[in-house]
Structure formats: C-alpha cells, structure tokens
C-alpha cells in the first residue's frame, strides 16, 4: 500500500509499505477524508518528537472499516467511523488511573504518526477498535468528521483543563482551529467574556462566530498589558493556551487572577524551558494552576462530541477552509499547513 511518510526530520514523500496486520481486538480502516494538523508540522519539520524514519504521517481522519479482529464486537467491515487522534489501550493501568492518553507511557496514547504509522495511507491500523472507534453519524459529512478527530476534542480539553465555569472571563491564546474549538467550548460552558488572541482574518471572523467577545493581537504589544487594561487591572478567571511558544505561559500567569487556572493544549515544538514570573505567580503562593494535557481520546468522547455536532449544537464546518479532492493533493495540503497562508484555518483532503 501507499502512504505519505516522514522520511527523516525535514523530508517527506510517498512510500510503499506492507498493509498492517489486524490483531484480535483491532480494526483495519481506509480513510474517507484526512486533515492536516499543526502537530504534523511540528513532527516533520521541527523534529519535536525526535527522529522518525519512513513513518507514515497523519492522525486526523474519518474512515471505513475494512477488517476487524475476532474479538471486536461493535464494528464490522463497511462501517463508516469517526477516528480519534488519540487511541489509548483501555486496559492499561494509566487508563485505569484516569490518564488514558498516557497509556503505556507519557503521551503513548497518541499512536498514529508517533509510535506507529498514521492515517495518510491507503489502510491504517486501529488498536482496541471497540474502545476507540465510533460510528459516524449519517448527517455529518466526511470533511466535518475530520474535525472530530482532534480539533474539537483537543480544543475542548483545553477548556476542561482550565475548568471554565458559568460567568467566567476567559482568555483564549491562539485561535487556529484548536483555539477556535476552545472558544466554542468556552462559550458552551457559559463564559461571560471571551478574549481571543490571534491575527489571521479568517480565524478572527470564525472566533466571533464561536463566541469570542473581544480580541487582542500579540503583535500589538504584550498580551498581559492589553488584557490587564481590558479588565481594569484585575485579569481573567481562566486561560486556555492553544498557540504561541514557551513564553506564552509567562503572559498567561500575568493575566490570571489569584486562584485562576490555565489549560494548555499547545504542543511546544521548540525551546528548552517554560519559565514563570515569580512575583505574578504570587511568589509561589498565588493559587494559579497550570494544567497541560493531551486530549484523552477514545470512543465515548467521539460519540458524545459527534452527537453534539449531529444535533446542530456545534458547527465545525467553518474550520475546513481548504478542501482538496484526492491523495495527489495531500502534499500540497501539508505544505499549506506549514506555510499558514493568511486565509487558512484547516486543510482537508477527501479521498
Ligand atoms: P495554528 O498555528 O493554526 O494557530 C496558532 C494560533 O496561535 C494562531 O491564532 C496564532 O495567531 C497564534 N499565535 C501565534 N504566535 C503567537 C504568540 N506569540 N502569542 C500568542 N498567540 C500566537 O495552530 P492549531 O490551532 O492548528 O494548533 C495549535 C496548537 O495545538 C499546535 O501547537 C498544535 O500542535 C497543538 N495541538 C495539540 C494537541 C493536543 O492534544 N494537546 C492536538 C492537536 C494540536 P495568528 O492568527 O497570528 O496566526
Ligand atoms: Zn491533530
């Protein structure tokens, strides 16, 4: 079979590989549509998870099941499925402890294009099919379904990590597709003010649609100066971080009220340390919590978030700004995600 692979850090291309084997609890699927993620860019061009040779890229797709193992109960060949980017081993001790995303080791629930071949391939392998796949609701298009792999669950996980409550004033740093879903999740959780940080025009327009009430550009001075001025020096209750670099945490801590919480879902692709401002962190005693996490993955979350979209309570369609037809456009879509043209939110390739 053909797959589009990371050949080594900085180099990619189509390669031939054996079709993966299906274990008793597994499924083999073929993508119906795939989406490119900023994480693919961190992995391939920044080497953020280290060297990988001939590893097929991609972790966002919806798919058709082509084969299932003998122990799989709820899925059969021909089923059209939502596929989460994170596919934990649900019987692991880490999953039993509530950290499915770290099943088998830190971040090891993230298997596609990390520990095994990803979904930019004619066929791909899904571990624990009953625990990880979900039936694609019939009124969700294959393009929109790709947003449920990672953008919706990751953006929403940032909101969970920040513990957004009714009436909160929330700062969302970064309004790419992940941050846009954090804005949407923050609005669904009942925030009163949502201050969004980002500059790309389409993203700003989409953020308004999803509920952002005010905007800050990180290009017009520091985020903290602007946010403190907008909040009469008081700061915000919660911060979701979905963009920027290591330095963003310093701004977030400075923007936060005592007792506030930061939920980070940004993948820090470079830099060595994250530093905290001592004084604004309450000289260590400000009760300002920092929670950073990979989204949990798995079937239940896919089913619930799929139900939210199917019920018309969350419109993910505006995220898919560039839709291509056919594998031959995959490379163009990937390079587009690296170069981030001004009108880009998310590139999707229909197969
Ligand atoms: P994008 O690159 O599309 O968006 C990044 C956003 O951050 C943009 O709004 C950008 O603004 C803004 N930004 C850039 N620089 C700064 C800065 N210095 N300060 C503040 N804001 C800044 O990324 P995605 O939405 O696709 O992904 C966001 C992050 O989430 C990525 O790092 C990705 O790898 C990660 N991720 C994490 C996952 C997880 O499970 N934890 C899963 C999937 C993704 P502008 O409008 O100017 O471009
Ligand atoms: Zn992703």
CSV table of C-alpha atoms and ligand atoms in Angstrom, one decimal:
chain,number,residue,atom,x,y,z
A,1,UNK,CA,0.0,0.0,0.0
A,2,UNK,CA,1.0,3.7,-0.4
A,3,UNK,CA,1.5,6.1,2.5
A,4,UNK,CA,2.8,9.6,2.8
A,5,UNK,CA,5.7,9.4,5.2
A,6,UNK,CA,8.2,11.4,7.2
A,7,UNK,CA,11.4,10.0,5.7
A,8,UNK,CA,13.5,11.8,8.3
A,9,UNK,CA,13.3,15.2,10.0
A,10,UNK,CA,12.6,17.8,7.3
A,11,UNK,CA,12.0,15.3,4.5
A,12,UNK,CA,8.7,13.6,3.4
A,13,UNK,CA,7.3,11.7,0.5
A,14,UNK,CA,5.1,8.8,-0.7
A,15,UNK,CA,6.4,5.3,0.2
A,16,UNK,CA,5.3,1.7,-0.3
A,17,UNK,CA,4.6,-0.3,2.9
A,18,UNK,CA,3.0,-3.7,3.8
A,19,UNK,CA,-0.6,-3.4,4.7
A,20,UNK,CA,-0.8,-3.6,8.6
A,21,UNK,CA,-1.9,-6.8,10.3
A,22,UNK,CA,-5.2,-6.9,12.2
A,23,UNK,CA,-4.9,-8.3,15.8
A,24,UNK,CA,-8.0,-9.9,17.6
A,25,UNK,CA,-9.1,-6.5,19.1
A,26,UNK,CA,-8.1,-4.3,16.2
A,27,UNK,CA,-9.5,-2.9,13.0
A,28,UNK,CA,-8.0,-2.0,9.6
A,29,UNK,CA,-9.6,1.0,8.1
A,30,UNK,CA,-9.3,3.1,4.9
A,31,UNK,CA,-9.6,6.9,5.1
A,32,UNK,CA,-12.6,8.6,3.6
A,33,UNK,CA,-11.1,12.1,4.3
A,34,UNK,CA,-8.0,13.2,6.2
A,35,UNK,CA,-7.0,16.6,7.7
A,36,UNK,CA,-3.6,18.0,8.3
A,37,UNK,CA,-2.6,19.1,11.8
A,38,UNK,CA,-0.1,21.7,13.0
A,39,UNK,CA,1.3,18.7,15.0
A,40,UNK,CA,2.3,17.1,11.7
A,41,UNK,CA,4.3,20.2,11.0
A,42,UNK,CA,6.0,20.1,14.5
A,43,UNK,CA,6.8,16.4,14.0
A,44,UNK,CA,8.1,16.6,10.4
A,45,UNK,CA,9.9,20.0,10.2
A,46,UNK,CA,10.7,20.8,13.8
A,47,UNK,CA,11.6,17.2,14.9
A,48,UNK,CA,9.6,17.9,18.0
A,49,UNK,CA,9.2,14.2,19.0
A,50,UNK,CA,12.6,13.2,17.7
A,51,UNK,CA,13.8,11.4,14.6
A,52,UNK,CA,11.4,9.1,12.8
A,53,UNK,CA,12.3,7.1,9.6
A,54,UNK,CA,9.7,6.2,7.0
A,55,UNK,CA,6.8,6.7,9.4
A,56,UNK,CA,3.5,7.4,7.8
A,57,UNK,CA,2.2,10.8,8.9
A,58,UNK,CA,-1.3,11.9,9.9
A,59,UNK,CA,-3.7,11.3,12.8
A,60,UNK,CA,-6.9,13.1,11.7
A,61,UNK,CA,-9.4,11.3,9.5
A,62,UNK,CA,-12.8,9.6,9.2
A,63,UNK,CA,-12.7,6.2,7.7
A,64,UNK,CA,-14.4,3.0,6.5
A,65,UNK,CA,-13.7,-0.2,8.4
A,66,UNK,CA,-12.3,-2.9,6.0
A,67,UNK,CA,-11.4,-5.7,8.5
A,68,UNK,CA,-11.9,-6.4,12.2
A,69,UNK,CA,-10.3,-8.8,14.6
A,70,UNK,CA,-12.1,-11.9,16.0
A,71,UNK,CA,-12.8,-10.2,19.4
A,72,UNK,CA,-14.3,-7.0,18.0
A,73,UNK,CA,-18.0,-6.8,18.9
A,74,UNK,CA,-19.4,-3.5,17.8
A,75,UNK,CA,-17.9,-2.8,14.4
A,76,UNK,CA,-17.8,-4.6,11.1
A,77,UNK,CA,-16.4,-4.1,7.6
A,78,UNK,CA,-18.3,-1.3,5.7
A,79,UNK,CA,-19.0,0.8,8.9
A,80,UNK,CA,-18.2,4.4,8.5
A,81,UNK,CA,-16.4,5.6,11.6
A,82,UNK,CA,-15.0,8.6,13.5
A,83,UNK,CA,-11.4,8.0,14.4
A,84,UNK,CA,-9.9,9.8,17.4
A,85,UNK,CA,-6.3,11.1,17.1
A,86,UNK,CA,-5.6,9.5,20.4
A,87,UNK,CA,-6.3,5.8,20.6
A,88,UNK,CA,-5.4,4.5,24.1
A,89,UNK,CA,-5.1,1.0,25.3
A,90,UNK,CA,-8.1,1.0,27.6
A,91,UNK,CA,-7.0,-1.9,29.8
A,92,UNK,CA,-3.7,-0.2,30.8
A,93,UNK,CA,-3.0,0.9,34.3
A,94,UNK,CA,-2.7,4.5,33.2
A,95,UNK,CA,-6.2,4.4,31.7
A,96,UNK,CA,-7.5,2.9,34.9
A,97,UNK,CA,-5.9,5.8,36.7
A,98,UNK,CA,-7.8,8.3,34.5
A,99,UNK,CA,-5.0,9.1,32.1
A,100,UNK,CA,-5.8,7.1,29.0
A,101,UNK,CA,-3.8,9.5,26.8
A,102,UNK,CA,-0.7,8.3,28.7
A,103,UNK,CA,-1.5,4.6,28.4
A,104,UNK,CA,1.8,2.8,28.0
A,105,UNK,CA,3.9,5.8,28.9
A,106,UNK,CA,3.8,9.6,28.7
A,107,UNK,CA,1.9,10.7,25.5
A,108,UNK,CA,1.8,7.0,24.4
A,109,UNK,CA,-2.0,7.0,23.8
A,110,UNK,CA,-1.0,9.2,20.8
A,111,UNK,CA,0.0,6.3,18.5
A,112,UNK,CA,-0.7,7.5,14.9
A,113,UNK,CA,2.3,9.2,13.4
A,114,UNK,CA,4.1,8.9,16.7
A,115,UNK,CA,4.6,5.3,17.7
A,116,UNK,CA,3.2,3.7,14.6
A,117,UNK,CA,2.2,4.6,11.1
A,118,UNK,CA,-0.5,7.3,10.8
A,119,UNK,CA,-3.6,7.7,8.6
A,120,UNK,CA,-2.1,9.3,5.4
A,121,UNK,CA,-2.2,5.9,3.9
A,122,UNK,CA,-4.4,3.6,1.9
A,123,UNK,CA,-5.0,1.5,5.0
A,124,UNK,CA,-4.3,2.1,8.7
A,125,UNK,CA,-4.4,0.1,11.9
A,126,UNK,CA,-6.6,0.9,14.9
A,127,UNK,CA,-5.8,-0.7,18.3
A,128,UNK,CA,-8.7,-1.6,20.6
A,129,UNK,CA,-11.4,-0.9,18.0
A,130,UNK,CA,-14.3,-1.2,20.3
A,131,UNK,CA,-12.7,1.2,22.7
A,132,UNK,CA,-11.6,3.8,20.2
A,133,UNK,CA,-13.8,3.9,17.1
A,134,UNK,CA,-17.3,5.5,16.9
A,135,UNK,CA,-20.0,5.2,14.2
A,136,UNK,CA,-20.0,8.3,12.0
A,137,UNK,CA,-23.5,10.0,12.4
A,138,UNK,CA,-25.2,10.0,9.0
A,139,UNK,CA,-25.7,13.7,8.9
A,140,UNK,CA,-22.1,14.6,9.4
A,141,UNK,CA,-20.0,15.0,6.2
A,142,UNK,CA,-16.7,13.3,5.9
A,143,UNK,CA,-14.9,16.6,5.8
A,144,UNK,CA,-16.6,17.8,9.0
A,145,UNK,CA,-16.0,14.4,10.6
A,146,UNK,CA,-12.2,15.0,10.4
A,147,UNK,CA,-12.6,17.9,12.8
A,148,UNK,CA,-13.8,15.5,15.4
A,149,UNK,CA,-10.5,13.5,15.4
A,150,UNK,CA,-8.5,16.2,17.1
A,151,UNK,CA,-9.6,19.8,16.7
A,152,UNK,CA,-12.9,19.5,18.7
A,153,UNK,CA,-11.6,17.1,21.5
A,154,UNK,CA,-8.3,19.0,21.9
A,155,UNK,CA,-9.9,22.5,21.9
A,156,UNK,CA,-12.5,21.3,24.4
A,157,UNK,CA,-9.9,19.6,26.5
A,158,UNK,CA,-8.2,22.9,27.0
A,159,UNK,CA,-11.5,24.2,28.3
A,160,UNK,CA,-11.8,21.2,30.7
A,161,UNK,CA,-8.2,21.7,31.9
A,162,UNK,CA,-8.9,25.4,32.5
A,163,UNK,CA,-12.0,24.4,34.4
A,164,UNK,CA,-14.2,27.1,32.8
A,165,UNK,CA,-17.3,27.9,34.8
A,166,UNK,CA,-20.5,29.9,34.2
A,167,UNK,CA,-19.8,33.6,34.0
A,168,UNK,CA,-16.0,33.3,33.8
A,169,UNK,CA,-13.9,35.8,31.9
A,170,UNK,CA,-11.7,33.6,29.8
A,171,UNK,CA,-8.6,34.4,27.7
A,172,UNK,CA,-8.0,32.0,24.8
A,173,UNK,CA,-4.5,32.4,23.5
A,174,UNK,CA,-4.3,31.2,19.9
A,175,UNK,CA,-7.3,31.0,17.5
A,176,UNK,CA,-6.1,28.5,14.9
A,177,UNK,CA,-8.5,25.5,14.6
A,178,UNK,CA,-7.6,24.2,18.1
A,179,UNK,CA,-8.1,27.6,19.7
A,180,UNK,CA,-11.3,28.2,17.8
A,181,UNK,CA,-12.7,25.0,19.3
A,182,UNK,CA,-11.5,26.2,22.7
A,183,UNK,CA,-13.5,29.4,22.1
A,184,UNK,CA,-16.6,27.3,21.1
A,185,UNK,CA,-16.2,25.1,24.2
A,186,UNK,CA,-15.7,28.1,26.5
A,187,UNK,CA,-18.9,29.6,25.1
A,188,UNK,CA,-20.8,26.3,25.6
A,189,UNK,CA,-19.6,26.3,29.2
A,190,UNK,CA,-21.2,29.6,29.8
A,191,UNK,CA,-18.3,32.1,30.0
A,192,UNK,CA,-19.4,35.8,30.1
A,193,UNK,CA,-16.4,37.3,28.3
A,194,UNK,CA,-14.1,35.5,25.9
A,195,UNK,CA,-10.9,37.4,25.0
A,196,UNK,CA,-9.2,35.8,22.0
A,197,UNK,CA,-5.6,36.2,20.9
A,198,UNK,CA,-4.7,35.8,17.2
A,199,UNK,CA,-4.5,37.9,14.0
A,200,UNK,CA,-5.4,35.8,10.9
A,201,UNK,CA,-8.5,37.4,9.5
A,202,UNK,CA,-10.5,34.2,8.8
A,203,UNK,CA,-9.7,33.0,12.3
A,204,UNK,CA,-10.8,36.2,13.9
A,205,UNK,CA,-14.1,36.0,11.9
A,206,UNK,CA,-14.6,32.4,12.9
A,207,UNK,CA,-13.8,33.2,16.6
A,208,UNK,CA,-16.6,35.8,16.6
A,209,UNK,CA,-18.9,33.2,15.2
A,210,UNK,CA,-17.9,30.8,18.0
A,211,UNK,CA,-18.4,33.4,20.8
A,212,UNK,CA,-15.3,35.5,21.2
A,213,UNK,CA,-16.3,38.9,22.6
A,214,UNK,CA,-13.0,40.8,22.4
A,215,UNK,CA,-9.7,40.4,20.6
A,216,UNK,CA,-6.0,41.0,21.3
A,217,UNK,CA,-3.2,40.9,18.8
A,218,UNK,CA,0.1,39.6,20.2
A,219,UNK,CA,1.7,41.8,17.6
A,220,UNK,CA,0.5,45.0,19.2
A,221,UNK,CA,2.4,44.7,22.5
A,222,UNK,CA,2.4,42.1,25.2
A,223,UNK,CA,-0.8,40.1,25.8
A,224,UNK,CA,-0.7,40.9,29.5
A,225,UNK,CA,-0.6,44.7,29.0
A,226,UNK,CA,-3.6,44.5,26.7
A,227,UNK,CA,-5.6,42.1,28.8
A,228,UNK,CA,-5.0,43.8,32.1
A,229,UNK,CA,-6.1,47.1,30.5
A,230,UNK,CA,-9.3,45.5,29.2
A,231,UNK,CA,-10.1,44.1,32.7
A,232,UNK,CA,-9.3,47.2,34.8
A,233,UNK,CA,-6.1,45.6,36.0
A,234,UNK,CA,-8.0,42.6,37.5
A,235,UNK,CA,-7.1,39.9,34.9
A,236,UNK,CA,-9.1,36.9,33.8
A,237,UNK,CA,-10.5,33.9,35.7
A,238,UNK,CA,-9.2,31.3,33.3
A,239,UNK,CA,-6.7,31.0,30.4
A,240,UNK,CA,-6.7,28.4,27.6
A,241,UNK,CA,-3.5,28.2,25.7
A,242,UNK,CA,-3.7,26.9,22.1
A,243,UNK,CA,-0.9,28.9,20.4
A,244,UNK,CA,2.4,30.7,20.8
A,245,UNK,CA,5.6,29.3,22.3
A,246,UNK,CA,7.1,28.7,25.7
A,247,UNK,CA,6.9,32.4,26.5
A,248,UNK,CA,3.1,32.3,26.4
A,249,UNK,CA,3.0,30.8,29.9
A,250,UNK,CA,4.6,33.9,31.4
A,251,UNK,CA,1.9,36.1,29.8
A,252,UNK,CA,-0.9,33.7,30.9
A,253,UNK,CA,0.3,33.7,34.5
A,254,UNK,CA,0.4,37.5,34.4
A,255,UNK,CA,-3.1,37.7,33.0
A,256,UNK,CA,-4.6,35.4,35.6
A,257,UNK,CA,-6.4,36.3,38.8
A,258,UNK,CA,-5.3,34.6,42.0
A,259,UNK,CA,-7.0,31.2,42.1
A,260,UNK,CA,-7.2,31.1,38.3
A,261,UNK,CA,-6.4,28.2,36.1
A,262,UNK,CA,-4.5,27.7,32.9
A,263,UNK,CA,-5.4,24.9,30.5
A,264,UNK,CA,-2.7,24.3,27.9
A,265,UNK,CA,-3.2,22.1,24.8
A,266,UNK,CA,-0.5,23.8,22.8
A,267,UNK,CA,2.3,21.4,21.6
A,268,UNK,CA,5.5,23.1,22.4
A,269,UNK,CA,7.6,22.2,19.4
A,270,UNK,CA,10.8,24.0,20.4
A,271,UNK,CA,12.6,25.7,23.3
A,272,UNK,CA,14.0,24.1,26.4
A,273,UNK,CA,12.3,25.7,29.4
A,274,UNK,CA,9.0,27.2,30.3
A,275,UNK,CA,9.6,30.0,32.8
A,276,UNK,CA,7.2,31.5,35.3
A,277,UNK,CA,7.2,35.1,36.6
A,278,UNK,CA,7.9,34.8,40.3
A,279,UNK,CA,6.0,37.9,41.5
A,280,UNK,CA,2.9,37.4,39.4
A,281,UNK,CA,2.8,33.8,40.4
A,282,UNK,CA,2.1,35.1,43.9
A,283,UNK,CA,5.8,34.5,44.8
A,284,UNK,CA,4.8,30.8,44.5
A,285,UNK,CA,1.6,31.2,46.6
A,286,UNK,CA,-0.9,32.7,44.1
A,287,UNK,CA,-3.0,29.5,43.6
A,288,UNK,CA,-2.5,29.9,39.9
A,289,UNK,CA,-2.7,26.4,38.5
A,290,UNK,CA,-1.1,25.3,35.2
A,291,UNK,CA,-2.6,22.2,33.6
A,292,UNK,CA,-1.3,20.9,30.3
A,293,UNK,CA,-2.6,17.9,28.7
A,294,UNK,CA,-3.0,15.7,25.6
A,295,UNK,CA,-6.7,15.1,24.9
A,296,UNK,CA,-8.0,11.8,26.3
A,297,UNK,CA,-9.1,10.1,23.0
A,298,UNK,CA,-11.4,7.1,22.8
A,299,UNK,CA,-14.9,6.1,21.7
A,300,UNK,CA,-17.1,7.7,24.4
A,301,UNK,CA,-15.7,11.1,23.7
A,302,UNK,CA,-16.0,10.6,19.9
A,303,UNK,CA,-19.6,9.5,20.3
A,304,UNK,CA,-20.5,12.5,22.6
A,305,UNK,CA,-18.8,15.1,20.5
A,306,UNK,CA,-20.2,13.5,17.4
A,307,UNK,CA,-23.6,13.8,18.9
A,308,UNK,CA,-23.1,17.5,19.7
A,309,UNK,CA,-22.2,18.1,16.0
A,310,UNK,CA,-25.0,15.9,14.7
A,311,UNK,CA,-27.5,17.7,16.9
A,312,UNK,CA,-26.5,21.1,15.4
A,313,UNK,CA,-25.2,22.5,18.6
A,314,UNK,CA,-21.6,22.8,17.3
A,315,UNK,CA,-20.9,23.8,13.6
A,316,UNK,CA,-17.4,22.6,12.7
A,317,UNK,CA,-17.8,23.4,9.0
A,318,UNK,CA,-16.2,26.8,9.1
A,319,UNK,CA,-12.9,25.2,10.2
A,320,UNK,CA,-12.4,23.4,6.9
A,321,UNK,CA,-11.2,26.4,4.9
A,322,UNK,CA,-9.4,24.4,2.2
A,323,UNK,CA,-10.9,21.2,0.9
A,324,UNK,CA,-9.0,19.1,-1.7
A,325,UNK,CA,-10.1,16.0,-3.7
A,326,UNK,CA,-7.7,13.1,-3.9
A,327,UNK,CA,-4.4,11.8,-2.4
A,328,UNK,CA,-2.5,13.7,-5.1
A,329,UNK,CA,-3.2,16.9,-3.2
A,330,UNK,CA,-2.0,15.7,0.2
A,331,UNK,CA,1.4,17.1,-0.1
A,332,UNK,CA,0.1,20.5,-1.2
A,333,UNK,CA,-2.2,20.5,1.8
A,334,UNK,CA,0.6,19.5,4.2
A,335,UNK,CA,2.9,22.2,2.9
A,336,UNK,CA,0.0,24.7,3.2
A,337,UNK,CA,-0.3,23.9,6.9
A,338,UNK,CA,3.4,24.6,7.3
A,339,UNK,CA,3.3,27.9,5.5
A,340,UNK,CA,-0.1,29.0,7.0
A,341,UNK,CA,-1.3,31.4,4.3
A,342,UNK,CA,-3.5,34.2,5.7
A,343,UNK,CA,-6.8,32.6,4.7
A,344,UNK,CA,-6.0,29.2,6.1
A,345,UNK,CA,-7.8,27.6,9.0
A,346,UNK,CA,-7.6,23.9,8.2
A,347,UNK,CA,-6.8,21.9,5.0
A,348,UNK,CA,-8.8,18.7,4.4
A,349,UNK,CA,-8.3,16.1,1.7
A,350,UNK,CA,-11.3,13.9,0.6
A,351,UNK,CA,-10.2,10.5,-0.7
B,1,LIG,P1,-2.3,27.4,14.4
B,1,LIG,O1,-0.9,27.6,14.1
B,1,LIG,O2,-3.3,27.3,13.3
B,1,LIG,O3,-2.8,28.5,15.4
B,1,LIG,C1,-1.9,29.1,16.3
B,1,LIG,C2,-2.6,30.3,16.9
B,1,LIG,O4,-1.7,30.9,17.8
B,1,LIG,C3,-2.9,31.4,15.9
B,1,LIG,O5,-4.1,32.0,16.3
B,1,LIG,C4,-1.8,32.3,16.0
B,1,LIG,O6,-2.1,33.6,15.6
B,1,LIG,C5,-1.5,32.3,17.5
B,1,LIG,N1,-0.1,32.7,17.8
B,1,LIG,C6,1.0,32.5,17.1
B,1,LIG,N2,2.1,33.1,17.7
B,1,LIG,C7,1.6,33.6,18.9
B,1,LIG,C8,2.2,34.2,20.0
B,1,LIG,N3,3.5,34.5,20.0
B,1,LIG,N4,1.4,34.6,21.0
B,1,LIG,C9,0.1,34.3,21.0
B,1,LIG,N5,-0.5,33.7,20.0
B,1,LIG,C10,0.2,33.3,19.0
B,1,LIG,O7,-2.4,26.1,15.3
B,1,LIG,P2,-3.5,25.0,15.6
B,1,LIG,O8,-4.7,25.7,16.1
B,1,LIG,O9,-3.6,24.1,14.4
B,1,LIG,O10,-2.8,24.2,16.8
B,1,LIG,C11,-2.5,24.9,18.0
B,1,LIG,C12,-1.5,24.0,18.8
B,1,LIG,O11,-2.2,22.9,19.3
B,1,LIG,C13,-0.4,23.5,18.0
B,1,LIG,O12,0.8,23.6,18.7
B,1,LIG,C14,-0.7,22.0,17.8
B,1,LIG,O13,0.4,21.2,17.5
B,1,LIG,C15,-1.3,21.8,19.1
B,1,LIG,N6,-2.1,20.5,19.2
B,1,LIG,C16,-2.2,19.9,20.4
B,1,LIG,C17,-2.9,18.8,20.6
B,1,LIG,C18,-3.1,18.1,21.9
B,1,LIG,O14,-3.8,17.1,22.0
B,1,LIG,N7,-2.6,18.7,23.0
B,1,LIG,C19,-3.6,18.2,19.4
B,1,LIG,C20,-3.6,19.0,18.2
B,1,LIG,C21,-2.9,20.1,18.1
B,1,LIG,P3,-2.2,34.1,14.1
B,1,LIG,O15,-3.6,34.3,13.8
B,1,LIG,O16,-1.4,35.4,14.1
B,1,LIG,O17,-1.6,33.1,13.2
B,2,LIG,ZN1,-4.0,16.9,15.1
